[in-house]
Coordinates of C-alpha atoms and ligand atoms in Angstrom, one line a residue:
Chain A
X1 CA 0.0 0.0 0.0
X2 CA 1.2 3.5 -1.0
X3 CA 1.6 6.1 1.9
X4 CA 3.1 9.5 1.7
X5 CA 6.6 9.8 2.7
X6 CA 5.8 12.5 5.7
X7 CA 2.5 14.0 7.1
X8 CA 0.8 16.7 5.4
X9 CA -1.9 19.2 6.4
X10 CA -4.2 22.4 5.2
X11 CA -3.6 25.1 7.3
X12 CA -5.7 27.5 5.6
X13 CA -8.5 27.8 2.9
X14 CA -10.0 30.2 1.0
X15 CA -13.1 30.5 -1.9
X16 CA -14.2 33.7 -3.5
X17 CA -17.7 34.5 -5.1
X18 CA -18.9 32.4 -7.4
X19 CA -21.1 33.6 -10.5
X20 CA -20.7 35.8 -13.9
X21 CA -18.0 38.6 -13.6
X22 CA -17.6 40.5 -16.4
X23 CA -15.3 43.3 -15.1
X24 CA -13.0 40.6 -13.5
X25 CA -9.8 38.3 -15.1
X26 CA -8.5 34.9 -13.7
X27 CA -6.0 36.5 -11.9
X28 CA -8.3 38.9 -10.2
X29 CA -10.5 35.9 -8.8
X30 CA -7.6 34.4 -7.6
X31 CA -6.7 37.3 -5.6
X32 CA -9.6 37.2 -4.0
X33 CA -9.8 33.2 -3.0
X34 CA -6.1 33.8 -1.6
X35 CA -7.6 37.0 0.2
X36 CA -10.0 34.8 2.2
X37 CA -7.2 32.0 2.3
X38 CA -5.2 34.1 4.6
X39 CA -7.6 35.4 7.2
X40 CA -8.3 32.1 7.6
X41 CA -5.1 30.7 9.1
X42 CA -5.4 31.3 12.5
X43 CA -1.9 32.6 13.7
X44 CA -1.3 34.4 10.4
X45 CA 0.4 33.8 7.2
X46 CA 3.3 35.7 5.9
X47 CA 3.3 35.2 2.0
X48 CA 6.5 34.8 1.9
X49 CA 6.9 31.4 3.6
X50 CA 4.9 30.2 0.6
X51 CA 7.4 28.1 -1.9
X52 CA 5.7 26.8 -4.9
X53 CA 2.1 27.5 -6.3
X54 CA 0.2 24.6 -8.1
X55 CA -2.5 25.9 -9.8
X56 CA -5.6 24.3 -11.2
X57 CA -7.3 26.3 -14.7
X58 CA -8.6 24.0 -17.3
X59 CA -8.2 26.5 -20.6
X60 CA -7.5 30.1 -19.9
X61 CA -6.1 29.9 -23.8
X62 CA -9.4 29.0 -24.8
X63 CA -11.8 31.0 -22.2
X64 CA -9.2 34.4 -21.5
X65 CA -6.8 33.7 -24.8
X66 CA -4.2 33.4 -22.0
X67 CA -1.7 30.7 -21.9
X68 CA 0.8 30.5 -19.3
X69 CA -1.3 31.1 -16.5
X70 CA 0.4 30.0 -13.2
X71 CA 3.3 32.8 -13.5
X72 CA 0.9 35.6 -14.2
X73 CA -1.2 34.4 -11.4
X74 CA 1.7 34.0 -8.9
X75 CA 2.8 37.8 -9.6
X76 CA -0.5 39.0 -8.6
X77 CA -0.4 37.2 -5.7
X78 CA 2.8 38.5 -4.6
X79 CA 4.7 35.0 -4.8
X80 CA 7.2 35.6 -7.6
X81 CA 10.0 34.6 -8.5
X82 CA 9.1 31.2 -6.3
X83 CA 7.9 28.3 -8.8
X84 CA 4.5 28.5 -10.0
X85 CA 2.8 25.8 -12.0
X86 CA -0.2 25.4 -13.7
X87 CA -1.9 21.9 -13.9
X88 CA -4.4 20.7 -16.6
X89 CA -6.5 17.9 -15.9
X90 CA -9.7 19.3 -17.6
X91 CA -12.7 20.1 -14.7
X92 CA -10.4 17.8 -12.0
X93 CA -7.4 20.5 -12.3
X94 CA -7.8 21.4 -9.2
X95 CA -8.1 18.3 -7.5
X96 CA -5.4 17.2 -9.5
X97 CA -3.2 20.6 -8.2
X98 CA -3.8 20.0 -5.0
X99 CA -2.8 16.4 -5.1
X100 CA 0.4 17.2 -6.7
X101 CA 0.9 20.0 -4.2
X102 CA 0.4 17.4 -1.6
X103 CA 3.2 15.0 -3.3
X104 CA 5.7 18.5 -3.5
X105 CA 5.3 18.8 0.4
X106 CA 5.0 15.0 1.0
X107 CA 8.3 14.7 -1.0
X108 CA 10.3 17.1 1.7
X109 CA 11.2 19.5 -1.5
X110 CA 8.6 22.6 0.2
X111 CA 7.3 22.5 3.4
X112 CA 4.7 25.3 2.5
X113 CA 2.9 25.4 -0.7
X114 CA 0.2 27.0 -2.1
X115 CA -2.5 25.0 -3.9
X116 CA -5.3 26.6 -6.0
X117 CA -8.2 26.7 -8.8
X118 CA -9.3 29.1 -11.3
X119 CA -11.4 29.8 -14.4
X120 CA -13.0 32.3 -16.0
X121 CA -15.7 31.1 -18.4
X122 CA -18.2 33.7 -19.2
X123 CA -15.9 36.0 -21.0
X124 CA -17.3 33.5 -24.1
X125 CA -20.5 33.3 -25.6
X126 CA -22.1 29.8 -24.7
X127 CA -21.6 27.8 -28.2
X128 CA -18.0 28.5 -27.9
X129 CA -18.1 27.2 -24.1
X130 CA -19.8 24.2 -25.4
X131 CA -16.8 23.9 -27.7
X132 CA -14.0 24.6 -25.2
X133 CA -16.0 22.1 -22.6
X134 CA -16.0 19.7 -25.8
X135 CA -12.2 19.8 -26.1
X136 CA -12.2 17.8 -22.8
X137 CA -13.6 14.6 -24.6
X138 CA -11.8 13.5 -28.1
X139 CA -11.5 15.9 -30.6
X140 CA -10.7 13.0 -33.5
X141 CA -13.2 10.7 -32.4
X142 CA -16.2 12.3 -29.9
X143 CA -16.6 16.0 -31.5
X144 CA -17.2 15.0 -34.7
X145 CA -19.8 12.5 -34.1
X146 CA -21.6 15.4 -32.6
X147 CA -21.1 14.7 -28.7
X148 CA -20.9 17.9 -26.5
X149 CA -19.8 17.9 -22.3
X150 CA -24.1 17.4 -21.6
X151 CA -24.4 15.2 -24.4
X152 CA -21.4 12.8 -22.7
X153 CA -23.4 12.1 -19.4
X154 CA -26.7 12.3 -21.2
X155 CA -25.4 9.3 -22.5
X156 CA -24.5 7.5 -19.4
X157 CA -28.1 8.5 -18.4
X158 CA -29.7 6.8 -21.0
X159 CA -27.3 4.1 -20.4
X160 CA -27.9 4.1 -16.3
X161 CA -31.7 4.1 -16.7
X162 CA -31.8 1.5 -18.7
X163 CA -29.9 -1.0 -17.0
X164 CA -31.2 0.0 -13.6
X165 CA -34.5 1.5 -14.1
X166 CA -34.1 4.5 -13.3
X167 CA -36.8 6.9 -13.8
X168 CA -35.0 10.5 -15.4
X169 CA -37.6 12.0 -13.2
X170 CA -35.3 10.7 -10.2
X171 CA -32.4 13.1 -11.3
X172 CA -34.2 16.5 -10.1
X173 CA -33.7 15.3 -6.6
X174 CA -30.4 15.6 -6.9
X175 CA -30.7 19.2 -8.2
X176 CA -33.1 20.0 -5.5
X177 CA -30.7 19.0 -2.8
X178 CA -27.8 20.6 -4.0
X179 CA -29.8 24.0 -4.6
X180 CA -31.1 23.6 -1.0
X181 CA -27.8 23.4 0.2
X182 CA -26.7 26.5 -2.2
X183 CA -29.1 28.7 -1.0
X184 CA -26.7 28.3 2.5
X185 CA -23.9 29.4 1.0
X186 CA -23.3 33.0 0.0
X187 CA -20.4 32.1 -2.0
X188 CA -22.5 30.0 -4.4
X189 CA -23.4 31.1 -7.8
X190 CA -27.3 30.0 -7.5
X191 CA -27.8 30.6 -3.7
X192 CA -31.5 30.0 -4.5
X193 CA -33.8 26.7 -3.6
X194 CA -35.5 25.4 -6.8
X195 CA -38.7 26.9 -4.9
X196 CA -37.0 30.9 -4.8
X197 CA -35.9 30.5 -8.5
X198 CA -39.5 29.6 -9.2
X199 CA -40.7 32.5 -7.5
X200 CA -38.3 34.9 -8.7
X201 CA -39.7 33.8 -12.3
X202 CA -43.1 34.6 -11.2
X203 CA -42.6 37.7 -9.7
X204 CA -40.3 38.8 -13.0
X205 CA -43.4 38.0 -14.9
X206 CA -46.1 40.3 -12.7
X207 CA -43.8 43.1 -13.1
X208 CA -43.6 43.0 -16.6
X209 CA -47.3 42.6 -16.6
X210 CA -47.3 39.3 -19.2
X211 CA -48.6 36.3 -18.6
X212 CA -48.1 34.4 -15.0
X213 CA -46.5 31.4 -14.9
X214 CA -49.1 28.8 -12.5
X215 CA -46.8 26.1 -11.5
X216 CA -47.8 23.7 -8.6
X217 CA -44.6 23.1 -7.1
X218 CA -41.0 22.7 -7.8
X219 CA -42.1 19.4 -9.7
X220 CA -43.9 20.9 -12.3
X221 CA -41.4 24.0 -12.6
X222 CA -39.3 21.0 -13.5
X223 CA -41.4 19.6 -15.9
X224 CA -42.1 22.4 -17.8
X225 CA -40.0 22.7 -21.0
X226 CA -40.0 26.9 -21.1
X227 CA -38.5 27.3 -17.6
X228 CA -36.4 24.0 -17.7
X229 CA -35.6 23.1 -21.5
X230 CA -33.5 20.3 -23.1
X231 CA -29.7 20.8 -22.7
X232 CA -29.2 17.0 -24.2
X233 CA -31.8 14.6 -23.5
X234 CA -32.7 13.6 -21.1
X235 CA -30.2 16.4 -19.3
X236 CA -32.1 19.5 -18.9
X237 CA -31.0 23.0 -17.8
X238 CA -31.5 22.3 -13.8
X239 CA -29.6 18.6 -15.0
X240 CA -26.0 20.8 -15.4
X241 CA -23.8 22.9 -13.4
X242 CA -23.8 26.3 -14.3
X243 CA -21.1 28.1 -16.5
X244 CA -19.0 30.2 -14.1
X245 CA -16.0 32.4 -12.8
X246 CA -14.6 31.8 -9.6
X247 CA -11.2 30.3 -7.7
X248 CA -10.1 28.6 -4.9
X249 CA -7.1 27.9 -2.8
X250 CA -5.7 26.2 0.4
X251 CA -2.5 26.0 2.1
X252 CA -1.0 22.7 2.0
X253 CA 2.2 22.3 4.8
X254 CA 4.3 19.4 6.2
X255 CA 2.7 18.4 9.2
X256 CA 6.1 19.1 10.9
X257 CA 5.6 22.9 10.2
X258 CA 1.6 22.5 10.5
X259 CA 1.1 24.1 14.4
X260 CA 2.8 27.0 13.2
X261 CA -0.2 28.0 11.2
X262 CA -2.9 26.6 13.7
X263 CA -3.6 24.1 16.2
X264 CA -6.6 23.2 14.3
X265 CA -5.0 21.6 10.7
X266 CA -7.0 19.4 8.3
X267 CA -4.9 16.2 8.1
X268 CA -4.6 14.6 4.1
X269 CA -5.5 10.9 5.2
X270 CA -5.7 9.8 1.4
X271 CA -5.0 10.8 -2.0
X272 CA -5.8 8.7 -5.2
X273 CA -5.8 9.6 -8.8
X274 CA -6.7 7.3 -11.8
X275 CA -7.2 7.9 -15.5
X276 CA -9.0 6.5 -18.1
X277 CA -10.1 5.9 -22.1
X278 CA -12.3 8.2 -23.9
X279 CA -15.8 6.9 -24.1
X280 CA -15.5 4.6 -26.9
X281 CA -12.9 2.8 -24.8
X282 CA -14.7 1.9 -21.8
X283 CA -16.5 -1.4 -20.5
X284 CA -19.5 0.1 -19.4
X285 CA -20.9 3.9 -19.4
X286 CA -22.7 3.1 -16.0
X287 CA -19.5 3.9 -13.6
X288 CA -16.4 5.4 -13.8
X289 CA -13.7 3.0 -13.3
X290 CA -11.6 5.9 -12.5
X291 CA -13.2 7.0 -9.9
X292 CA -13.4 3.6 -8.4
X293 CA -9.5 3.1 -8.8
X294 CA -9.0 6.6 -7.2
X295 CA -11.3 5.7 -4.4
X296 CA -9.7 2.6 -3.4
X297 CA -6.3 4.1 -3.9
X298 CA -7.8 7.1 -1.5
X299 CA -9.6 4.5 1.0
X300 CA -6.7 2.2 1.6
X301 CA -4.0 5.0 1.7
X302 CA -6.1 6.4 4.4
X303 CA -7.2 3.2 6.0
X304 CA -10.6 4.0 6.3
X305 CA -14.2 2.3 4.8
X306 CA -16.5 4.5 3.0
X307 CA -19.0 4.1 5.4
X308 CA -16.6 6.0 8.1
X309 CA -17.1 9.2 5.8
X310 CA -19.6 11.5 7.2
X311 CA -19.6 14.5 4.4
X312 CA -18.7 14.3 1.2
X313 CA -18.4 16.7 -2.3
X314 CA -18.5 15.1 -5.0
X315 CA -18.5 16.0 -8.6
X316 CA -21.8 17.0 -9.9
X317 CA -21.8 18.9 -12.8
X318 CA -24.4 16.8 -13.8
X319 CA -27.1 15.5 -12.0
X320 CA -26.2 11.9 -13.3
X321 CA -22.9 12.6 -12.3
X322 CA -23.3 12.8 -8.9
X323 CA -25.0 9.3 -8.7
X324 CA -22.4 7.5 -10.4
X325 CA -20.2 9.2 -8.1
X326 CA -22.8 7.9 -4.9
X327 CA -21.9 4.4 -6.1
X328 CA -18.2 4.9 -7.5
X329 CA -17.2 6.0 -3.7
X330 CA -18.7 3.2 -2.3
X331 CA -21.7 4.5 -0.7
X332 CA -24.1 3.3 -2.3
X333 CA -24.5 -0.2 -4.2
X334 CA -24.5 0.0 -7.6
X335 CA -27.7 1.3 -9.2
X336 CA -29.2 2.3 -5.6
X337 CA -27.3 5.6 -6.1
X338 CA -30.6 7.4 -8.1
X339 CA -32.4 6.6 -4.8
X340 CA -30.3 8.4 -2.8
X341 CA -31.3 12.1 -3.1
X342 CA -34.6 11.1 -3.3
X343 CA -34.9 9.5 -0.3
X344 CA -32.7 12.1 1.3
X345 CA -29.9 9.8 2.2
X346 CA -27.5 12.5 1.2
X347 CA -29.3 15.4 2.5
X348 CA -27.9 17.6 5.7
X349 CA -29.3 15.4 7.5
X350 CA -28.9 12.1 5.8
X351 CA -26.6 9.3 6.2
X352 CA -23.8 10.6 4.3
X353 CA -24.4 14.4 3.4
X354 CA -23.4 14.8 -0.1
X355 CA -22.7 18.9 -1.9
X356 CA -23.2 20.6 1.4
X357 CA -21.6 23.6 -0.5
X358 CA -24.3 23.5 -3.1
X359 CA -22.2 21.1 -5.3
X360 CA -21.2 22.2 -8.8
X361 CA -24.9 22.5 -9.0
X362 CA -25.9 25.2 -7.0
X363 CA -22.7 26.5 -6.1
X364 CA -21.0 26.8 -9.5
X365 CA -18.6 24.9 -11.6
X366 CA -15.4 27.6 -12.8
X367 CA -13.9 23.8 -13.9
X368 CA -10.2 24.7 -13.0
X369 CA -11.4 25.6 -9.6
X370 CA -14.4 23.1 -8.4
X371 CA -11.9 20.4 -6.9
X372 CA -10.2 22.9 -4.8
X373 CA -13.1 24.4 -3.8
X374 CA -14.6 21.1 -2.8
X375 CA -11.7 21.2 -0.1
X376 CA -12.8 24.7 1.2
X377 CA -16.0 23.5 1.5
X378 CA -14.8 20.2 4.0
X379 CA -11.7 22.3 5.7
X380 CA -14.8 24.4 6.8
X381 CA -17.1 21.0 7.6
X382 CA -14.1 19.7 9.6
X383 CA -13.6 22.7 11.7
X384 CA -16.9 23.4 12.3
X385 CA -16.7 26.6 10.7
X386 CA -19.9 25.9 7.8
X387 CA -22.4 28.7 9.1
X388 CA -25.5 27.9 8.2
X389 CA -24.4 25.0 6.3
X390 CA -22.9 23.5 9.4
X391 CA -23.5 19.7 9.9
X392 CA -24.5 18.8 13.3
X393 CA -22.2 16.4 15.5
X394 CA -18.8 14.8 14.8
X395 CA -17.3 15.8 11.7
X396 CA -13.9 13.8 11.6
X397 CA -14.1 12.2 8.1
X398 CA -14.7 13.9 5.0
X399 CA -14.0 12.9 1.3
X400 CA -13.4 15.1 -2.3
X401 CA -14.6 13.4 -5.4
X402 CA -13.1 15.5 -8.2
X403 CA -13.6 14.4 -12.7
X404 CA -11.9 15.7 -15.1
X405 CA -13.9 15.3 -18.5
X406 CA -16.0 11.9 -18.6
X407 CA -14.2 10.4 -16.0
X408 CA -10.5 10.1 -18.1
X409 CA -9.2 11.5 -14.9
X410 CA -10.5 11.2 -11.1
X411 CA -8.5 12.6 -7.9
X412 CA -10.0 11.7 -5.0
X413 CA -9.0 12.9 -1.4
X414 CA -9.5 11.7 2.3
X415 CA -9.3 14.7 5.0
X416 CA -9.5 14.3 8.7
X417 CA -9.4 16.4 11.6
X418 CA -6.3 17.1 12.6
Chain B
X1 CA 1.7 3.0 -46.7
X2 CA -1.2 4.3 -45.9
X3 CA -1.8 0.9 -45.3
X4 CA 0.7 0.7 -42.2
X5 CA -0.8 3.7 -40.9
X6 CA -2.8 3.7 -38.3
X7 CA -4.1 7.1 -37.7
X8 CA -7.2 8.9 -37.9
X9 CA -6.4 10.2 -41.5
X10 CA -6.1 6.7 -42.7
X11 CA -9.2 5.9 -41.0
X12 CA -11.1 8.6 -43.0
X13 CA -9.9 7.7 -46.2
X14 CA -11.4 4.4 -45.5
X15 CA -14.5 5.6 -44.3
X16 CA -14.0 8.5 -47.3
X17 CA -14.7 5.2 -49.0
X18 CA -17.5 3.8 -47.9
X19 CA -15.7 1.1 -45.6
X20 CA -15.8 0.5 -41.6
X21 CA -12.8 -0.5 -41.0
X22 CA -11.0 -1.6 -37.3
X23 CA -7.6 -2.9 -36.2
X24 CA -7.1 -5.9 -35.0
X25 CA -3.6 -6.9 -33.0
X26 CA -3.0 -10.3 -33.7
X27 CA -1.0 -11.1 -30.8
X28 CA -3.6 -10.3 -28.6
X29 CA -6.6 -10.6 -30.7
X30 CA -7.4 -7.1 -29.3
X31 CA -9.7 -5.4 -31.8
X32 CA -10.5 -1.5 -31.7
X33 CA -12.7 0.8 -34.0
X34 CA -10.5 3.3 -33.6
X35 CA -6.9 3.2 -35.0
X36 CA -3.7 3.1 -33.0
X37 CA -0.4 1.9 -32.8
X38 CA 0.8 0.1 -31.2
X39 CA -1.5 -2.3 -29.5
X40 CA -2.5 -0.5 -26.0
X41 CA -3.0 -3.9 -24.2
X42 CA 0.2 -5.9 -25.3
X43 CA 2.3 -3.1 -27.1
X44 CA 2.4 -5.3 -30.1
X45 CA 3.4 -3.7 -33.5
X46 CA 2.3 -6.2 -36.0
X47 CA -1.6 -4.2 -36.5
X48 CA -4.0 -4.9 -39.2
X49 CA -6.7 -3.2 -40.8
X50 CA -9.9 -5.6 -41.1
X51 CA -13.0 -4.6 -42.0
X52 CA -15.8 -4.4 -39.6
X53 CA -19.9 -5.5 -40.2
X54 CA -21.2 -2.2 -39.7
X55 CA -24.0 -4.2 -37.3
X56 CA -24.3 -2.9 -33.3
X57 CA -26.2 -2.0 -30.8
X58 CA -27.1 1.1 -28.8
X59 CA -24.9 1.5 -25.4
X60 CA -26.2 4.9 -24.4
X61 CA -27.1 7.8 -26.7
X62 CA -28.4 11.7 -26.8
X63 CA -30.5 14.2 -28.3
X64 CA -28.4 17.9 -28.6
X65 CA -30.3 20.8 -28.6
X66 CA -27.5 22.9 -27.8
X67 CA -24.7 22.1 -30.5
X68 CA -21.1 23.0 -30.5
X69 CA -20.3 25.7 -33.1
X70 CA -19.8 23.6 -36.0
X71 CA -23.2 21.9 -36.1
X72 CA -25.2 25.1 -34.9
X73 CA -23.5 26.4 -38.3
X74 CA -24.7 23.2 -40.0
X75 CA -28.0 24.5 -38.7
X76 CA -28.2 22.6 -35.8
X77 CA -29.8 23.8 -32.4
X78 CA -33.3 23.6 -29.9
X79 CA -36.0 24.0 -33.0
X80 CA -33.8 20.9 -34.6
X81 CA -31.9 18.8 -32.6
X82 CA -29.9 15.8 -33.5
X83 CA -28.5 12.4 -31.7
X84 CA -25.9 10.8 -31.1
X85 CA -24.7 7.3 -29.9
X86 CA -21.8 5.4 -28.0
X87 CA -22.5 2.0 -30.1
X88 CA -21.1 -1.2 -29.5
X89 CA -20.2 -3.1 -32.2
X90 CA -21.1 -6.7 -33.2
X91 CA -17.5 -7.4 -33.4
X92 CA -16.8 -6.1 -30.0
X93 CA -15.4 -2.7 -30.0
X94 CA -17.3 0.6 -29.2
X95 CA -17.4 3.5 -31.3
X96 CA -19.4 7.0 -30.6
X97 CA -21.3 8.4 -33.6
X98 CA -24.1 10.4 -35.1
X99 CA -27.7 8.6 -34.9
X100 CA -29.7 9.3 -38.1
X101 CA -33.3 7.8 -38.8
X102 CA -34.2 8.5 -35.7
X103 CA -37.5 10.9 -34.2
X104 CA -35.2 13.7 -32.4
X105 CA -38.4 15.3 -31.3
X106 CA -39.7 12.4 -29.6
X107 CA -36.5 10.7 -27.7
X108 CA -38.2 8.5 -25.9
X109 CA -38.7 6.2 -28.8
X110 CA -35.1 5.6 -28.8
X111 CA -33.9 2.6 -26.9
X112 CA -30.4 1.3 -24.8
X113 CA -30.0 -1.7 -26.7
X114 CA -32.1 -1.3 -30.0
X115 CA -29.7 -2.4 -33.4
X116 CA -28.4 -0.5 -35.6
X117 CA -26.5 -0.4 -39.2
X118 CA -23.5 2.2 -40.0
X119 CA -23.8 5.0 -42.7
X120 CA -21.6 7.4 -43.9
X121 CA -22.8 11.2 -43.9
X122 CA -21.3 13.5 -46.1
X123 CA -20.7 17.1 -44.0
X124 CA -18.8 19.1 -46.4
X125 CA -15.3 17.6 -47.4
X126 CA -15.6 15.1 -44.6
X127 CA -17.5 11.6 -43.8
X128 CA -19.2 11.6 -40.9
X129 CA -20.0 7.9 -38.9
X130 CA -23.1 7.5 -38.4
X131 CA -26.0 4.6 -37.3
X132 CA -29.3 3.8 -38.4
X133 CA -31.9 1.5 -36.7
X134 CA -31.8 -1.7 -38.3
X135 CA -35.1 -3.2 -40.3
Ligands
ZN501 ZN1 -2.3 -6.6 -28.6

């Protein structure tokens, strides 16, 4: 079994807003998630003990027209001329930054390092997102057949349901859940239940004196093709994470070096990371064998069973995907996971909380920051420190679940109290 | 040769030409719709091109009503939508590609499992895969 070669903990942890930011570049957001980062370590940081920065962005060229992003990035920051690396893994960059930041401290090179996340995606009219999200999949052999990001897991949908009989009905429970838990956090793009968005629309409509929509509940907002079109079928809009701008960071440290910083650290129990074919390469579109490679890497590194986690995020940015993910991580059995949100298994209160943040869902999905902003959101859950959001009890085990594309990468990490 | 080549442009002068074509590695049997060299499960170098039925079956599939550029060019988008298909074929190997013959408004009359038949789309200078439902 693989171990790290010394301890290694997060000392601090930062996310800035999440949402549409026209007046604001990459660097600026990042500025901002490292702004929070450092009022968050409890005795103080001084910048300058920082050594390296690892930094997740999925396509800057493509969304800014800005290559070489982790220098740029460091200068704002105030961390030049230390090293400063940018690391592509598609939407599990960030995961995959941290992970490698974790390996750098782990290794003895740094004993302080700063690990972070950020895109900027609205810059770009939505077809050309579409396009740049595409680029994730395979250009020779997936693009030209006409398959966008939705259209991937719209797939394994069609492919889920049918081998399990799952109703696509099921899927909007997830979306509920995670915009429940969004409308907690004020960092979150849609901080709105299903039920406030719905009455938001209505109340747009009276204003404007046109026609009022009548719907019943959240079910029929659902239902209804005008407020909740097709994205690709049977994804629909409230099926898919939102397009967004927004970074994240944390502050990974030998453990040796970790009561310096605070006498509350996050311990990294586990880290796993897996890759795997495009999908005309798989065995099955129902799970993600990286994800299950990267979770038992994760699991045994750490020395823990799944059912020791008490909150999880995993990697929704579509509804779908958070099921697969449900099962992938052990949770659930396979094709139970579609059950889970419905029956509120991984609701606040549920057995095994899943997207307290919101999830990509609700809280937004900038896809070079989402797997280190997944860590925020447990460094918080794990200290207690989740406002609103806060789960009740013992919160000593918490797990990341971070994909990059259709699943041809998966990082997953183990954090515990330290 | 472009017979010892085993890239994608090979591949689309083969479908260019109205033939499905795979590679098979004969030290491993190992058979893949989609060229590459050398074989990824037994790093064998000795490929060959063989020609494949054309006959599978759906895996999983989509309909897009929000296209990348190219196809909302092609005139694409939400008033008509298209699908597409990961497609196992009888031979083994999976392949993703466009679904044609199919009621895009109504995708609930397309089925996990149902058979299907290859065809070869014309979209401007290149050949497109694509699958029919058999019969
Ligand atoms: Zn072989």
């Amino acid at each position: 079994m693989k171990r790290l070669a010394r301890g290694v903990c997060l000392v601090g942890a930062g996310v800035g807003k999440f949402g549409a930011f026209p007046r604001k570049d990459s660097r600026d957001l990042f500025v901002e998630a490292v702004g929070e980062l450092v009022a968050s370590v409890d005795r103080g940081l001084d910048p300058g003990d920082i050594e390296a920065l690892f930094l997740g962005n999925y396509s800057s060229d493509l969304f800014e027209h800005q290559g070489h992003l982790a220098p740029i990035v460091a200068h704002w920051v105030g961390l030049t001329p230390r090293a400063a690396v940018r690391v592509e893994d598609a939407c599990a960059s960030g995961g995959v930054a941290l992970r490698q930041a974790v390996v750098a401290v782990a290794s003895g090179l740094y004993d302080v390092v700063l690990a972070g996340g950020v895109e900027r995606m609205t810059a770009l009219p939505t077809e050309a997102v579409t396009d740049a999200l595409a680029t994730a999949g395979d250009a020779l052999y997936e693009f030209p057949a006409g398959f966008t990001f939705p259209g991937f897991y719209a797939a394994m949908a069609t492919a889920y349901a049918a081998r399990y009989g799952m109703p696509y009905e099921a899927l909007t429970a997830v979306a509920r859940k995670n915009h429940d838990n969004g409308a907690l956090n004020d960092k979150a793009q849609f901080g709105m239940t299903i039920r406030e968005i719905m009455a938001r629309r209505v109340a747009k409509a009276r204003e404007r004196g046109g026609p009022v929509p009548a719907w019943e509940d959240e079910r029929e907002f659902l239902r209804d093709p005008a407020a909740n079109p097709v994205v690709a079928w049977p994804l629909r809009l409230f099926d898919c994470s939102p397009i967004t701008d927004g970074a994240a960071a944390v502050l990974v440290v030998a453990e040796e070096v970790a009561r310096r910083y605070t006498d509350r650290p996050v311990r990294v129990l586990g880290t796993g990371q897996a890759s795997d074919a495009a999908l005309y390469g798989r065995e099955e579109l129902t799970s993600l064998r990286a994800a299950r490679e990267a979770a038992a890497q994760a699991y045994a590194m750490a020395g823990v069973a799944p059912s020791r986690i008490r909150v999880a995020e995993v990697h929704d940015c579509f509804t779908i995907a958070e099921v697969l993910a449900v099962e992938d991580l052990g949770f659930f059995p396979p094709g139970q996971g579609w059950r889970a949100a419905l029956d509120g298994e991984t609701a606040r209160d549920g057995r095994i909380p899943v997207n307290t943040s919101g999830g990509l869902k609700a809280k937004g999905h900038p896809v070079g920051a989402s797997g280190v902003a997944q860590v925020v959101e447990l460094w918080k859950q794990l200290r207690g420190e989740a406002g609103p959001r806060q789960l009740p009890g013992e919160v000593d085990l918490a797990l990341a679940h971070n994909v990059g594309g259709t699943g041809q990468t998966c990082v997953v990490h183990i954090l515990g109290r330290g | 040769m472009a017979e010892q080549d085993f890239t994608r442009a090979a591949l689309e002068e083969h479908l260019a030409a109205g033939r499905l074509m795979g590679v098979r590695c004969p030290s491993c049997q190992g058979l893949s719709a989609v060229p590459r060299a050398p074989c990824p499960a037994c790093r064998g170098t000795d490929l060959q091109w063989v020609e494949l039925s054309g006959r599978g079956t759906v895996v999983g599939f989509t309909v897009v009503h929000v296209p990348p550029t190219p196809l909302c060019a092609a005139g694409y988008g939400r008033d008509n939508p298209y699908a597409a298909a990961v497609v196992r074929l009888a031979e083994g190997p999976w392949i993703t590609a466009r679904l044609v013959g199919v009621d895009a408004s109504r995708p609930e009359t397309i089925r996990v499992g149902m058979p299907v038949r290859v065809e070869f789309l014309r979209e401007g200078t290149r050949t497109v895969l694509a699958f029919r439902p058999e019969g």
